[in-house]
Short mmCIF file of C-alpha atoms in Angstrom, two decimals:
data_model
loop_
_atom_site.label_atom_id
_atom_site.label_comp_id
_atom_site.label_asym_id
_atom_site.label_seq_id
_atom_site.Cartn_x
_atom_site.Cartn_y
_atom_site.Cartn_z
CA MET A 1 -0.10 -0.08 0.16
CA ILE A 2 1.32 3.30 -0.88
CA THR A 3 1.69 5.67 2.00
CA HIS A 4 2.54 9.45 1.94
CA LYS A 5 3.21 12.17 4.65
CA LEU A 6 2.56 15.92 4.49
CA ASN A 7 4.95 18.29 5.90
CA LYS A 8 4.18 22.11 5.91
CA LEU A 9 7.18 24.35 4.56
CA PRO A 10 7.56 28.20 4.81
CA LYS A 11 5.56 30.19 2.11
CA ASN A 12 2.88 27.93 1.69
CA THR A 13 4.94 25.04 0.19
CA ILE A 14 4.36 21.33 1.05
CA GLN A 15 6.64 18.46 1.01
CA ILE A 16 5.08 15.20 0.30
CA ASP A 17 7.00 12.33 1.36
CA VAL A 18 5.80 9.12 -0.53
CA THR A 19 6.71 5.45 0.09
CA ILE A 20 5.96 3.00 -2.77
CA PRO A 21 6.07 -0.75 -2.01
CA TRP A 22 8.18 -2.75 -4.70
CA ILE A 23 5.11 -5.03 -5.52
CA ASP A 24 3.53 -1.82 -6.77
CA ILE A 25 6.34 -0.74 -8.76
CA LYS A 26 6.55 -4.26 -10.36
CA GLU A 27 2.98 -4.28 -11.54
CA GLU A 28 3.80 -0.84 -13.00
CA TYR A 29 6.85 -1.73 -14.46
CA LYS A 30 4.67 -4.30 -16.52
CA THR A 31 2.21 -1.66 -17.43
CA ALA A 32 4.93 0.66 -18.80
CA PHE A 33 6.82 -2.05 -20.82
CA ASP A 34 3.39 -2.99 -22.52
CA LEU A 35 3.06 0.59 -23.47
CA ILE A 36 6.42 0.47 -25.16
CA LEU A 37 5.95 -2.81 -26.38
CA ALA A 38 2.97 -1.61 -28.58
CA GLN A 39 5.04 1.11 -30.40
CA PHE A 40 8.13 -1.24 -30.24
CA GLU A 41 9.68 -2.11 -33.96
CA LEU A 42 12.23 -4.66 -34.53
CA LYS A 43 13.62 -6.00 -38.09
CA GLY A 44 11.18 -9.00 -39.32
CA TYR A 45 8.56 -7.91 -37.13
CA ARG A 46 5.78 -5.15 -37.50
CA LYS A 47 5.38 -2.45 -34.78
CA GLY A 48 3.62 -3.74 -31.77
CA LYS A 49 4.03 -7.64 -33.18
CA VAL A 50 7.57 -8.15 -31.62
CA PRO A 51 7.36 -11.39 -29.15
CA VAL A 52 7.77 -10.46 -25.51
CA ASP A 53 10.85 -12.55 -24.96
CA LEU A 54 12.72 -11.02 -27.64
CA ALA A 55 11.63 -7.31 -26.82
CA GLU A 56 12.71 -7.72 -23.51
CA LYS A 57 16.36 -8.28 -24.88
CA HIS A 58 16.19 -4.98 -27.03
CA ILE A 59 14.19 -2.44 -24.50
CA PRO A 60 16.54 -1.24 -22.15
CA ARG A 61 14.98 -1.41 -18.68
CA ASP A 62 15.84 2.07 -18.11
CA SER A 63 13.55 3.13 -20.85
CA VAL A 64 10.75 1.22 -19.13
CA TYR A 65 11.67 2.87 -15.70
CA GLN A 66 11.30 5.96 -17.28
CA GLN A 67 8.02 5.53 -19.09
CA LEU A 68 6.99 4.10 -15.49
CA ILE A 69 7.88 7.59 -13.76
CA ARG A 70 6.03 9.65 -16.67
CA SER A 71 2.99 7.53 -16.25
CA PHE A 72 2.54 6.48 -12.35
CA MET A 73 4.11 9.37 -10.77
CA PRO A 74 1.23 11.91 -11.85
CA ARG A 75 -1.40 9.49 -10.70
CA ILE A 76 0.03 8.98 -7.49
CA TYR A 77 0.32 12.76 -6.99
CA GLU A 78 -3.33 13.57 -8.21
CA ASP A 79 -4.65 10.73 -5.58
CA ILE A 80 -2.88 12.54 -2.94
CA VAL A 81 -3.91 16.04 -4.00
CA LYS A 82 -7.72 15.12 -4.20
CA LYS A 83 -7.28 12.96 -0.85
CA GLU A 84 -5.91 15.68 1.05
CA ASP A 85 -7.88 18.16 -0.54
CA LEU A 86 -4.88 20.59 -1.46
CA LYS A 87 -4.85 23.15 -3.99
CA PRO A 88 -1.42 23.45 -5.77
CA VAL A 89 -0.96 26.66 -8.18
CA VAL A 90 1.72 25.20 -10.42
CA SER A 91 3.13 21.95 -11.29
CA PRO A 92 4.81 20.06 -8.67
CA ARG A 93 8.52 19.45 -8.34
CA ILE A 94 9.02 15.50 -7.93
CA GLU A 95 12.30 14.22 -6.56
CA LEU A 96 13.29 10.29 -6.57
CA LYS A 97 15.25 9.60 -3.30
CA THR A 98 15.26 6.16 -3.36
CA ALA A 99 14.28 3.91 -6.56
CA LYS A 100 16.02 0.70 -6.67
CA GLU A 101 15.05 -2.62 -7.99
CA ASN A 102 13.71 -5.14 -5.35
CA GLU A 103 13.21 -2.10 -2.57
CA ASP A 104 10.46 0.14 -1.68
CA TRP A 105 10.80 3.49 -3.56
CA LYS A 106 10.72 6.91 -1.64
CA ILE A 107 9.95 10.08 -3.25
CA GLU A 108 9.34 13.60 -2.61
CA PHE A 109 6.48 15.88 -4.21
CA HIS A 110 7.07 19.69 -3.34
CA LEU A 111 3.98 22.00 -4.43
CA ALA A 112 3.15 25.43 -3.55
CA GLU A 113 -0.42 26.53 -2.65
CA ARG A 114 -1.87 29.77 -3.25
CA PRO A 115 -0.06 32.30 -0.76
CA LEU A 116 -1.65 33.73 2.30
CA VAL A 117 -2.39 37.41 1.79
CA ASP A 118 -2.78 39.82 4.65
CA LEU A 119 -4.02 43.17 3.30
CA LYS A 120 -3.54 44.89 6.84
CA ASN A 121 -4.55 48.66 6.47
CA TYR A 122 -4.12 48.79 2.55
CA LYS A 123 -7.05 51.30 2.09
CA GLU A 124 -5.24 53.75 4.08
CA ALA A 125 -2.00 53.08 2.59
CA VAL A 126 -3.09 53.65 -0.99
CA LYS A 127 -5.05 57.01 0.16
CA LYS A 128 -1.75 58.04 1.67
CA ALA A 129 0.20 57.30 -1.02
CA LYS A 130 -2.09 59.14 -3.75
CA SER A 131 -2.21 61.98 -1.13
CA GLU A 132 1.59 62.61 -1.14
CA ALA A 133 1.56 62.22 -5.02
CA LYS A 134 -0.81 65.14 -5.00
CA LYS A 135 1.50 67.15 -2.85
CA ASP A 136 4.23 66.70 -5.08
CA ASP A 137 2.28 68.01 -8.19
CA ILE A 138 1.37 71.31 -6.54
CA TRP A 139 3.33 74.03 -8.50
CA VAL A 140 5.59 76.25 -5.93
CA PRO A 141 7.42 79.52 -7.24
CA GLY A 142 10.62 78.76 -8.57
CA LYS A 143 9.65 75.10 -9.48
CA ASP A 144 9.90 74.35 -13.05
CA LYS A 145 6.73 72.15 -13.86
CA ALA A 146 5.93 70.53 -17.10
CA GLU A 147 2.35 69.62 -17.63
CA PRO A 148 2.04 65.78 -17.92
CA ASP A 149 -0.27 64.47 -20.52
CA LYS A 150 -3.28 62.24 -19.04
CA LYS A 151 -1.99 58.98 -19.98
CA GLU A 152 1.31 59.60 -18.10
CA SER A 153 -0.65 60.90 -15.10
CA ASP A 154 -2.82 57.88 -14.99
CA GLN A 155 0.22 55.66 -15.10
CA LYS A 156 1.77 57.56 -12.40
CA ALA A 157 -1.16 57.27 -10.20
CA LEU A 158 -1.35 53.59 -10.85
CA ASN A 159 2.25 52.89 -9.76
CA ASP A 160 2.04 54.87 -6.79
CA VAL A 161 -0.89 52.64 -5.61
CA LEU A 162 0.95 49.37 -6.78
CA ASN A 163 4.04 50.54 -4.72
CA ALA A 164 1.98 51.51 -1.55
CA LEU A 165 0.31 47.69 -1.81
CA LEU A 166 3.56 46.14 -2.28
CA LYS A 167 4.77 47.72 0.93
CA GLU A 168 1.92 47.40 2.83
CA VAL A 169 0.43 44.22 2.12
CA GLU A 170 2.16 40.85 3.37
CA CYS A 171 2.26 38.00 0.89
CA GLU A 172 5.05 35.63 0.88
CA ILE A 173 5.37 33.62 -2.90
CA SER A 174 6.83 30.27 -2.82
CA GLU A 175 10.09 29.73 -4.53
CA LEU A 176 8.22 26.95 -6.54
CA ILE A 177 6.05 29.40 -8.08
CA LEU A 178 9.05 31.61 -9.31
CA GLU A 179 11.47 28.49 -10.17
CA GLU A 180 9.84 27.51 -13.51
CA GLU A 181 9.41 31.33 -14.61
CA LEU A 182 12.56 32.46 -13.75
CA ASN A 183 14.22 29.34 -15.44
CA GLN A 184 12.22 30.33 -18.77
CA ARG A 185 13.04 33.71 -18.66
CA LEU A 186 16.97 32.92 -18.46
CA THR A 187 16.83 30.50 -21.00
CA LYS A 188 15.18 33.01 -23.43
CA LEU A 189 17.66 35.54 -22.54
CA VAL A 190 20.50 33.22 -23.41
CA ASP A 191 18.90 32.25 -26.87
CA ASP A 192 18.50 35.83 -27.56
CA ILE A 193 22.08 36.56 -26.86
CA GLN A 194 23.21 33.89 -29.08
CA LYS A 195 21.12 35.27 -31.82
CA LEU A 196 22.84 38.40 -31.82
CA GLY A 197 26.21 36.33 -32.16
CA LEU A 198 27.36 36.85 -28.39
CA THR A 199 28.23 34.75 -25.78
CA THR A 200 26.56 35.21 -22.26
CA GLU A 201 29.98 36.05 -20.89
CA THR A 202 30.24 38.95 -23.38
CA TYR A 203 26.67 40.14 -22.52
CA LEU A 204 26.82 40.31 -18.98
CA LYS A 205 30.55 42.13 -19.10
CA SER A 206 28.79 44.69 -21.39
CA LYS A 207 26.10 45.33 -18.56
CA ASN A 208 28.71 45.00 -15.85
CA ILE A 209 26.65 42.47 -13.72
CA THR A 210 27.27 38.50 -12.70
CA MET A 211 24.91 35.83 -13.76
CA GLU A 212 24.13 35.73 -9.96
CA ASP A 213 23.26 39.31 -10.09
CA LEU A 214 20.93 39.02 -13.12
CA LYS A 215 19.09 36.03 -11.27
CA LYS A 216 18.53 38.08 -8.39
CA GLN A 217 17.32 41.06 -10.27
CA TYR A 218 14.64 38.79 -12.42
CA ALA A 219 13.70 37.02 -9.16
CA LYS A 220 12.89 40.43 -7.41
CA GLU A 221 10.84 41.31 -10.45
CA LEU A 222 9.09 37.79 -10.64
CA ASP A 223 8.33 38.16 -6.77
CA GLU A 224 6.65 41.30 -7.04
CA MET A 225 4.84 40.58 -10.14
CA TYR A 226 3.19 37.56 -8.29
CA LYS A 227 2.63 39.24 -5.35
CA MET A 228 0.86 42.01 -7.15
CA GLU A 229 -1.39 39.13 -8.97
CA PHE A 230 -2.39 37.75 -5.55
CA ILE A 231 -2.66 40.90 -3.65
CA LEU A 232 -5.34 41.99 -6.22
CA MET A 233 -7.16 38.72 -6.23
CA ALA A 234 -7.65 39.25 -2.51
CA VAL A 235 -8.79 42.74 -2.74
CA ALA A 236 -11.23 41.69 -5.56
CA GLU A 237 -12.50 39.18 -3.04
CA LYS A 238 -12.53 41.33 -0.04
CA GLU A 239 -14.43 44.02 -1.86
CA HIS A 240 -16.76 41.73 -3.86
CA ILE A 241 -15.67 43.00 -7.16
CA THR A 242 -17.05 40.30 -9.77
CA VAL A 243 -17.35 40.36 -13.44
CA ASP A 244 -20.89 39.60 -14.97
CA GLN A 245 -21.90 38.36 -18.38
CA THR A 246 -22.88 41.76 -19.29
CA ASP A 247 -19.49 43.01 -18.98
CA LEU A 248 -17.98 40.04 -20.92
CA ASP A 249 -20.63 40.80 -23.67
CA LYS A 250 -19.59 44.53 -23.86
CA MET A 251 -16.33 43.49 -24.49
CA PHE A 252 -16.90 40.83 -26.66
CA ASN A 253 -18.96 42.97 -28.99
CA ALA A 254 -16.48 45.86 -29.37
CA ILE A 255 -14.47 43.39 -31.38
CA SER A 256 -15.40 43.80 -34.94
CA ASN A 257 -13.92 40.74 -36.43
CA GLU A 258 -16.14 37.84 -36.02
CA LYS A 259 -13.45 35.18 -36.12
CA GLU A 260 -11.62 36.95 -33.27
CA ARG A 261 -14.96 37.73 -31.19
CA ALA A 262 -15.68 34.01 -31.57
CA SER A 263 -12.29 33.07 -30.63
CA ALA A 264 -12.34 35.61 -27.38
CA ARG A 265 -15.86 33.91 -26.53
CA GLN A 266 -14.29 30.60 -26.18
CA ASN A 267 -11.51 32.09 -23.69
CA ALA A 268 -14.30 33.74 -21.53
CA TYR A 269 -12.21 32.51 -18.15
CA PHE A 270 -9.41 34.14 -19.28
CA TYR A 271 -11.12 37.31 -20.33
CA ALA A 272 -12.97 37.41 -17.09
CA SER A 273 -9.94 37.29 -14.96
CA VAL A 274 -8.64 40.02 -17.16
CA LEU A 275 -11.47 42.47 -16.73
CA ARG A 276 -11.78 41.48 -12.80
CA LYS A 277 -8.07 42.68 -12.39
CA GLN A 278 -8.84 46.07 -14.19
CA LYS A 279 -11.93 46.50 -12.20
CA THR A 280 -9.92 45.97 -9.08
CA LEU A 281 -7.32 48.55 -10.08
CA ASP A 282 -9.72 51.20 -11.40
CA TYR A 283 -11.35 50.23 -7.64
CA LEU A 284 -7.70 50.91 -6.04
CA VAL A 285 -6.87 54.29 -7.95
CA GLY A 286 -10.67 55.67 -7.24
CA LEU A 287 -10.03 55.18 -3.48
#
């Protein structure tokens, strides 16, 4: 019988220690082998028609175990998540701690749930930031002041609000939420650098930074980005900010291209989340 134990870690991260009896691994090995066998080809035999004893000599055991891991581990994870009523927000990180033949396997799942958000006195913080921003806009003799356009002024007001929220609200983001996107961002940067015919070392030297500095910079940006996402969700829930079908229809009807409009309707959930975020931002700026 497969057993598991939950360990709560900081920042709403959970570690799940799992023990899988060898008898279950043996059964799953056969299932994985049959999956590979169905697609296996060998000279003189059609695909999927290679005799089992012959296929066993040509199919590496490592390949079967890789198939086993790809198919069995997600099922174990999904069963535990359902049983424990967990609410992960990203894909888990899986670590094989012990995986030897004729022995029970031990694995670890690391998952991140939605972070806890303490809004504290967020309204007062936003109002104070807006008040201080207005003071800065007051003209005094001897002070040159260029009149900003409305778009620039609105963006500044929004930035003041967002900065106030980041300072006031408590919200810790799990490293697991940041890891995947950080790796993707670094990978894209390296690809872009290579397309320019440069090396990563040359690029970093031209910017006078190290790879460690760059990782810290990206990590900070991602941390603030995700914090803001969850903060806005918390504000929307607290203030009962919702999006109804009328809001969606108004947006969809504004799309003149019929094909694009149909595509947008198929992704109504995504657009509803975007509209809810915009409504929340409008609410905050209007405090």
